[in-house]
């Protein structure tokens, strides 16, 4: 067996990024409620189904803390995009593997993630990440990174790099076979949100957003 990971999820932590501008949505995506549950809470609860060690990286922890029972809030002082947010979170972790998740993945489910976790012991030790791939490149915000990737990541950031795709291209990354691409549906705009509502067959609990969607 690969010695990077035992069978226990005590070797896994999760990092959730909640520090974006939500400029396309026009309102904080993390707080959009679906079935009365804010997206940030939905994602952290899924992550907590895999590991008790869940870190939420954000420059505004006060906005989210009431929804994030049992999570560690990591306050970002100088947010510069998802890559630096991830590096900040990764520096707090101590596990062999870290699951990185965006906060705007409303179709994410626990079961496929559990299956992916079960495959981590098979990943080549020289790989820095285990990620889904789509036609435009890696999906960096729903997959796994070895904690040993931190020095590489810090060096890349110190050299001025801010692109996940560029950084990942410099290293071995193993692809997660994706049976349900829908899981990665990224909710960035009011139109995206409108698209997913039928899946949940529910009312949207955010009145301002209801107006935006109606205008769209
Ligand atoms: N901690 C942290 N998370 C970030 C930062 N920028 C983006 N994110 C997160 O990264 C994920 C993907 O972000 P995007 O959807 O690409 O961008 P966004 O800034 O949230 O939204 P737009 O302004 O519409 O591009 C989301 O979970 C964001 O909260 C950042 O500077 N710090
Ligand atoms: Mg997004």
Short mmCIF file of N, CA and C and ligand atoms in Angstrom, two decimals, residues 24 29 102 104 141 186-188, ligand 2:
data_model
loop_
_atom_site.label_atom_id
_atom_site.label_comp_id
_atom_site.label_asym_id
_atom_site.label_seq_id
_atom_site.Cartn_x
_atom_site.Cartn_y
_atom_site.Cartn_z
N UNK A 24 -20.20 38.45 -10.70
CA UNK A 24 -21.16 38.02 -11.72
C UNK A 24 -22.54 37.75 -11.11
N UNK A 29 -22.36 34.72 -3.20
CA UNK A 29 -22.81 33.37 -3.56
C UNK A 29 -22.86 32.45 -2.34
N UNK A 102 -14.65 24.81 -3.94
CA UNK A 102 -15.23 26.14 -4.05
C UNK A 102 -16.52 26.15 -3.25
N UNK A 104 -19.24 27.48 -4.46
CA UNK A 104 -20.37 27.66 -5.38
C UNK A 104 -20.63 26.42 -6.23
N UNK A 141 -10.95 23.34 -8.29
CA UNK A 141 -11.68 23.68 -7.07
C UNK A 141 -12.67 22.61 -6.64
N UNK A 186 -20.99 24.88 -11.74
CA UNK A 186 -20.50 26.05 -11.02
C UNK A 186 -21.53 27.17 -11.14
N UNK A 187 -21.99 27.64 -10.01
CA UNK A 187 -23.07 28.62 -9.99
C UNK A 187 -22.49 30.03 -9.86
N UNK A 188 -22.28 30.70 -10.98
CA UNK A 188 -21.62 32.01 -10.97
C UNK A 188 -22.54 33.18 -11.24
MG1 LIG B 2 -17.19 29.99 -9.62
#
